[in-house]
Short mmCIF file of N, CA, C and O in Angstrom, two decimals:
data_model
loop_
_atom_site.label_atom_id
_atom_site.label_comp_id
_atom_site.label_asym_id
_atom_site.label_seq_id
_atom_site.Cartn_x
_atom_site.Cartn_y
_atom_site.Cartn_z
N MET A 1 28.43 84.46 59.08
CA MET A 1 28.44 86.04 58.23
C MET A 1 28.54 87.10 59.22
O MET A 1 28.04 86.95 59.72
N GLU A 2 29.29 88.40 58.39
CA GLU A 2 29.20 89.24 59.29
C GLU A 2 28.06 90.20 59.14
O GLU A 2 27.57 90.61 58.25
N LYS A 3 27.61 90.91 60.57
CA LYS A 3 26.59 91.25 59.92
C LYS A 3 27.11 93.25 59.91
O LYS A 3 28.27 93.33 60.01
N LYS A 4 26.74 93.29 58.91
CA LYS A 4 26.81 94.68 57.46
C LYS A 4 25.94 96.24 59.06
O LYS A 4 24.52 96.30 59.22
N ASN A 5 26.89 96.94 59.19
CA ASN A 5 25.73 97.93 60.20
C ASN A 5 24.95 98.71 58.98
O ASN A 5 25.67 99.65 58.19
N GLU A 6 24.10 98.87 59.05
CA GLU A 6 23.47 99.46 57.96
C GLU A 6 23.89 101.55 57.99
O GLU A 6 22.81 101.58 57.33
N TYR A 7 24.02 101.33 58.81
CA TYR A 7 24.23 103.45 59.11
C TYR A 7 26.43 103.96 58.69
O TYR A 7 26.28 104.30 59.28
N GLU A 8 26.36 102.67 58.16
CA GLU A 8 28.27 102.93 58.18
C GLU A 8 27.74 103.36 56.62
O GLU A 8 26.84 102.56 55.94
N VAL A 9 29.00 104.49 56.05
CA VAL A 9 29.11 104.83 55.54
C VAL A 9 30.59 104.12 54.41
O VAL A 9 31.17 104.33 55.57
N THR A 10 29.75 103.80 52.63
CA THR A 10 30.98 103.22 52.56
C THR A 10 31.94 104.63 51.87
O THR A 10 31.16 105.06 50.78
N ILE A 11 33.45 104.37 51.44
CA ILE A 11 33.65 105.23 51.50
C ILE A 11 34.83 104.69 49.41
O ILE A 11 35.43 103.76 49.97
N THR A 12 34.17 104.59 48.23
CA THR A 12 35.02 103.47 47.83
C THR A 12 36.28 104.76 47.17
O THR A 12 36.23 105.84 47.62
N THR A 13 37.06 103.95 46.40
CA THR A 13 37.69 104.95 45.48
C THR A 13 37.59 106.01 44.81
O THR A 13 38.55 106.46 44.90
N TYR A 14 36.31 105.47 43.99
CA TYR A 14 36.01 106.21 43.27
C TYR A 14 36.30 108.07 43.61
O TYR A 14 36.62 109.25 44.05
N ASP A 15 35.47 108.26 45.39
CA ASP A 15 34.62 108.82 46.38
C ASP A 15 36.56 109.64 46.49
O ASP A 15 37.41 110.16 47.01
N LYS A 16 37.34 108.81 47.39
CA LYS A 16 39.02 108.70 47.58
C LYS A 16 39.20 109.79 45.95
O LYS A 16 40.52 110.82 45.78
N VAL A 17 39.35 109.50 44.90
CA VAL A 17 39.73 110.05 43.75
C VAL A 17 39.60 111.46 43.33
O VAL A 17 40.12 112.61 43.25
N MET A 18 38.06 111.30 43.83
CA MET A 18 37.78 112.34 43.40
C MET A 18 38.06 113.78 44.77
O MET A 18 38.52 114.29 44.69
N ALA A 19 38.12 113.17 46.03
CA ALA A 19 38.43 114.53 47.47
C ALA A 19 40.12 114.72 47.02
O ALA A 19 39.75 115.63 46.99
N SER A 20 40.95 113.78 45.91
CA SER A 20 42.87 113.81 45.66
C SER A 20 42.10 114.76 44.83
O SER A 20 43.15 115.97 44.70
N TRP A 21 41.39 114.88 43.61
CA TRP A 21 41.51 115.38 42.89
C TRP A 21 40.78 117.08 43.74
O TRP A 21 41.04 118.07 42.96
N HIS A 22 39.88 116.79 44.40
CA HIS A 22 39.98 118.53 44.36
C HIS A 22 40.91 119.52 45.53
O HIS A 22 40.70 120.43 45.31
N ARG A 23 41.30 118.15 46.10
CA ARG A 23 42.74 119.07 46.76
C ARG A 23 43.51 119.37 45.98
O ARG A 23 44.14 120.34 45.91
N CYS A 24 44.32 118.48 45.23
CA CYS A 24 45.07 119.56 44.31
C CYS A 24 44.69 120.32 43.59
O CYS A 24 45.85 121.25 43.26
N MET A 25 43.49 120.16 42.03
CA MET A 25 42.63 121.84 42.81
C MET A 25 42.96 122.43 43.02
O MET A 25 43.75 123.94 42.88
N GLN A 26 42.82 122.65 44.51
CA GLN A 26 42.47 123.99 45.74
C GLN A 26 44.00 124.52 45.44
O GLN A 26 44.39 125.35 46.08
N SER A 27 44.90 122.83 46.07
CA SER A 27 46.23 123.32 46.39
C SER A 27 47.33 124.55 45.35
O SER A 27 47.79 125.43 45.26
N ALA A 28 46.79 123.38 43.69
CA ALA A 28 47.66 124.53 42.77
C ALA A 28 46.96 125.88 42.68
O ALA A 28 47.42 126.68 42.09
N LYS A 29 45.66 126.19 43.43
CA LYS A 29 44.96 127.22 42.91
C LYS A 29 45.99 128.16 44.51
O LYS A 29 45.95 129.64 43.73
N GLU A 30 45.85 128.21 45.16
CA GLU A 30 46.78 128.49 45.95
C GLU A 30 48.03 128.91 45.66
O GLU A 30 48.07 130.12 46.06
N PHE A 31 48.82 127.75 45.17
CA PHE A 31 49.99 128.07 44.96
C PHE A 31 50.32 128.89 43.97
O PHE A 31 51.08 129.50 44.04
N GLU A 32 49.07 129.27 42.93
CA GLU A 32 49.31 129.94 42.12
C GLU A 32 49.15 131.43 42.45
O GLU A 32 49.45 132.39 41.56
N CYS A 33 48.21 131.22 43.67
CA CYS A 33 48.14 133.41 44.22
C CYS A 33 49.27 133.91 44.71
O CYS A 33 49.55 134.36 44.73
N TYR A 34 49.99 132.35 45.29
CA TYR A 34 51.25 133.42 45.97
C TYR A 34 52.04 133.56 44.89
O TYR A 34 53.05 134.63 45.05
N PHE A 35 52.06 132.28 43.81
CA PHE A 35 52.88 132.82 43.12
C PHE A 35 52.86 134.10 42.76
O PHE A 35 54.34 135.10 42.66
N HIS A 36 51.57 134.82 42.24
CA HIS A 36 50.79 135.84 41.74
C HIS A 36 51.57 137.31 42.06
O HIS A 36 51.98 138.39 42.02
N GLU A 37 51.49 136.83 44.16
CA GLU A 37 51.71 138.02 44.74
C GLU A 37 52.80 138.15 45.77
O GLU A 37 52.81 139.80 45.90
N ILE A 38 53.91 137.19 45.45
CA ILE A 38 55.34 137.83 45.67
C ILE A 38 56.45 138.31 44.91
O ILE A 38 56.39 137.78 43.63
N GLU A 39 56.91 139.20 45.24
CA GLU A 39 57.40 140.34 44.50
C GLU A 39 58.44 140.22 45.01
O GLU A 39 59.89 140.84 44.23
N ASP A 40 58.75 139.92 46.33
CA ASP A 40 60.47 140.60 47.17
C ASP A 40 60.87 139.40 46.92
O ASP A 40 61.89 139.87 47.73
N ASN A 41 60.49 137.96 46.57
CA ASN A 41 61.81 136.98 47.17
C ASN A 41 61.37 135.35 46.03
O ASN A 41 60.60 135.05 45.46
N ARG A 42 62.70 136.16 45.14
CA ARG A 42 62.42 135.54 43.75
C ARG A 42 62.31 133.95 43.74
O ARG A 42 61.51 133.66 43.47
N LYS A 43 63.17 133.97 45.04
CA LYS A 43 63.33 132.32 45.23
C LYS A 43 62.46 131.28 45.52
O LYS A 43 61.10 130.45 45.48
N ALA A 44 61.17 132.29 46.46
CA ALA A 44 59.90 131.55 46.62
C ALA A 44 58.70 131.72 46.30
O ALA A 44 58.46 130.61 45.54
N LYS A 45 59.16 132.60 44.74
CA LYS A 45 58.72 132.88 43.60
C LYS A 45 58.55 131.57 43.06
O LYS A 45 57.38 131.40 42.43
N LYS A 46 59.24 131.14 42.64
CA LYS A 46 60.44 130.17 41.92
C LYS A 46 59.52 128.87 42.33
O LYS A 46 58.84 128.09 41.37
N LEU A 47 59.78 128.34 43.54
CA LEU A 47 59.07 127.91 44.29
C LEU A 47 57.38 127.14 43.74
O LEU A 47 57.00 126.32 43.30
N PHE A 48 56.78 128.48 44.82
CA PHE A 48 55.08 128.68 44.24
C PHE A 48 55.01 128.13 42.92
O PHE A 48 53.98 127.22 42.34
N GLU A 49 55.55 128.48 42.16
CA GLU A 49 55.16 128.78 40.13
C GLU A 49 55.95 126.56 40.64
O GLU A 49 54.14 126.72 39.53
N GLU A 50 56.75 126.31 40.48
CA GLU A 50 56.56 125.01 40.32
C GLU A 50 55.72 124.13 41.46
O GLU A 50 55.01 123.09 40.44
N TYR A 51 55.60 124.54 42.08
CA TYR A 51 54.24 123.42 43.32
C TYR A 51 53.10 124.12 42.20
O TYR A 51 52.86 122.82 42.75
N ALA A 52 52.58 125.13 41.86
CA ALA A 52 51.09 125.06 41.14
C ALA A 52 51.49 124.19 40.22
O ALA A 52 50.39 123.47 39.94
N GLU A 53 52.00 124.21 39.26
CA GLU A 53 52.74 123.52 38.22
C GLU A 53 52.65 122.20 38.70
O GLU A 53 52.04 121.12 37.80
N THR A 54 52.84 121.44 39.71
CA THR A 54 52.99 119.73 39.82
C THR A 54 51.63 119.32 40.57
O THR A 54 51.18 118.85 40.02
N GLU A 55 51.17 120.44 41.27
CA GLU A 55 49.80 119.64 41.62
C GLU A 55 48.45 120.08 40.57
O GLU A 55 47.47 119.57 40.47
N ALA A 56 48.99 121.39 39.37
CA ALA A 56 48.09 120.85 38.23
C ALA A 56 48.32 119.46 37.68
O ALA A 56 47.20 118.81 37.76
N LEU A 57 49.73 119.26 37.75
CA LEU A 57 50.21 117.89 36.58
C LEU A 57 48.86 116.81 37.21
O LEU A 57 48.53 116.02 36.62
N GLN A 58 49.09 116.76 38.72
CA GLN A 58 48.66 115.21 39.49
C GLN A 58 47.51 115.60 39.15
O GLN A 58 46.90 114.78 39.43
N ALA A 59 46.44 116.92 39.22
CA ALA A 59 45.24 117.15 39.02
C ALA A 59 44.55 116.61 38.05
O ALA A 59 44.09 116.19 37.77
N SER A 60 45.24 116.72 37.07
CA SER A 60 45.16 116.24 35.70
C SER A 60 44.56 115.10 35.89
O SER A 60 44.25 114.08 35.03
N ALA A 61 46.43 113.94 36.05
CA ALA A 61 45.73 112.81 35.75
C ALA A 61 45.02 112.55 37.01
O ALA A 61 43.81 111.57 36.62
N LEU A 62 44.31 112.92 37.69
CA LEU A 62 42.98 112.28 38.65
C LEU A 62 41.68 112.38 38.23
O LEU A 62 41.63 111.34 37.74
N ARG A 63 41.94 113.78 37.00
CA ARG A 63 40.58 114.16 36.55
C ARG A 63 40.49 113.12 35.41
O ARG A 63 39.13 112.15 34.92
N ASP A 64 41.45 112.64 34.86
CA ASP A 64 41.71 111.07 33.36
C ASP A 64 40.82 109.74 33.94
O ASP A 64 40.12 109.92 33.94
N LEU A 65 41.67 109.77 35.61
CA LEU A 65 40.93 108.81 36.08
C LEU A 65 39.53 108.81 36.28
O LEU A 65 38.68 108.30 36.36
N LEU A 66 38.99 109.84 37.20
CA LEU A 66 37.51 110.58 37.32
C LEU A 66 37.08 110.00 35.71
O LEU A 66 35.30 109.23 35.68
N LEU A 67 38.35 110.33 34.85
CA LEU A 67 36.54 110.35 33.39
C LEU A 67 36.05 108.98 32.85
O LEU A 67 35.26 108.61 32.20
N GLU A 68 37.58 107.95 33.28
CA GLU A 68 37.79 106.97 33.00
C GLU A 68 37.01 106.34 33.71
O GLU A 68 35.35 105.00 32.81
N TYR A 69 36.39 106.11 35.07
CA TYR A 69 35.34 106.02 35.57
C TYR A 69 34.12 106.06 35.27
O TYR A 69 33.10 105.09 35.90
N GLN A 70 33.41 106.99 35.31
CA GLN A 70 33.02 108.08 34.22
C GLN A 70 32.25 106.71 33.50
O GLN A 70 31.46 107.04 33.06
N GLN A 71 33.13 106.80 32.56
CA GLN A 71 32.86 106.26 30.93
C GLN A 71 32.66 104.83 31.37
O GLN A 71 31.77 103.85 30.60
N GLN A 72 32.83 103.96 32.72
CA GLN A 72 32.27 102.93 33.02
C GLN A 72 31.32 102.10 33.07
O GLN A 72 30.72 101.48 33.10
N ALA A 73 30.77 103.43 33.92
CA ALA A 73 29.87 103.71 34.31
C ALA A 73 28.29 103.21 33.72
O ALA A 73 29.08 103.81 32.24
#
């Protein structure tokens, strides 16, 4: 039988999904800010707009998964 370390922290799938959701939200906000700040380069502005939308979609999918976890609890 394996001895368990009582001081070890267990990181669950829920924890990983929550951390990923948080990172996606932060990235989406950053890219959105860049999009609004850039006036001198339309190509860069467009890329940041696309990145913000992509991150927001990923964050939305992760949020849905978090809500599923909460409903199961």
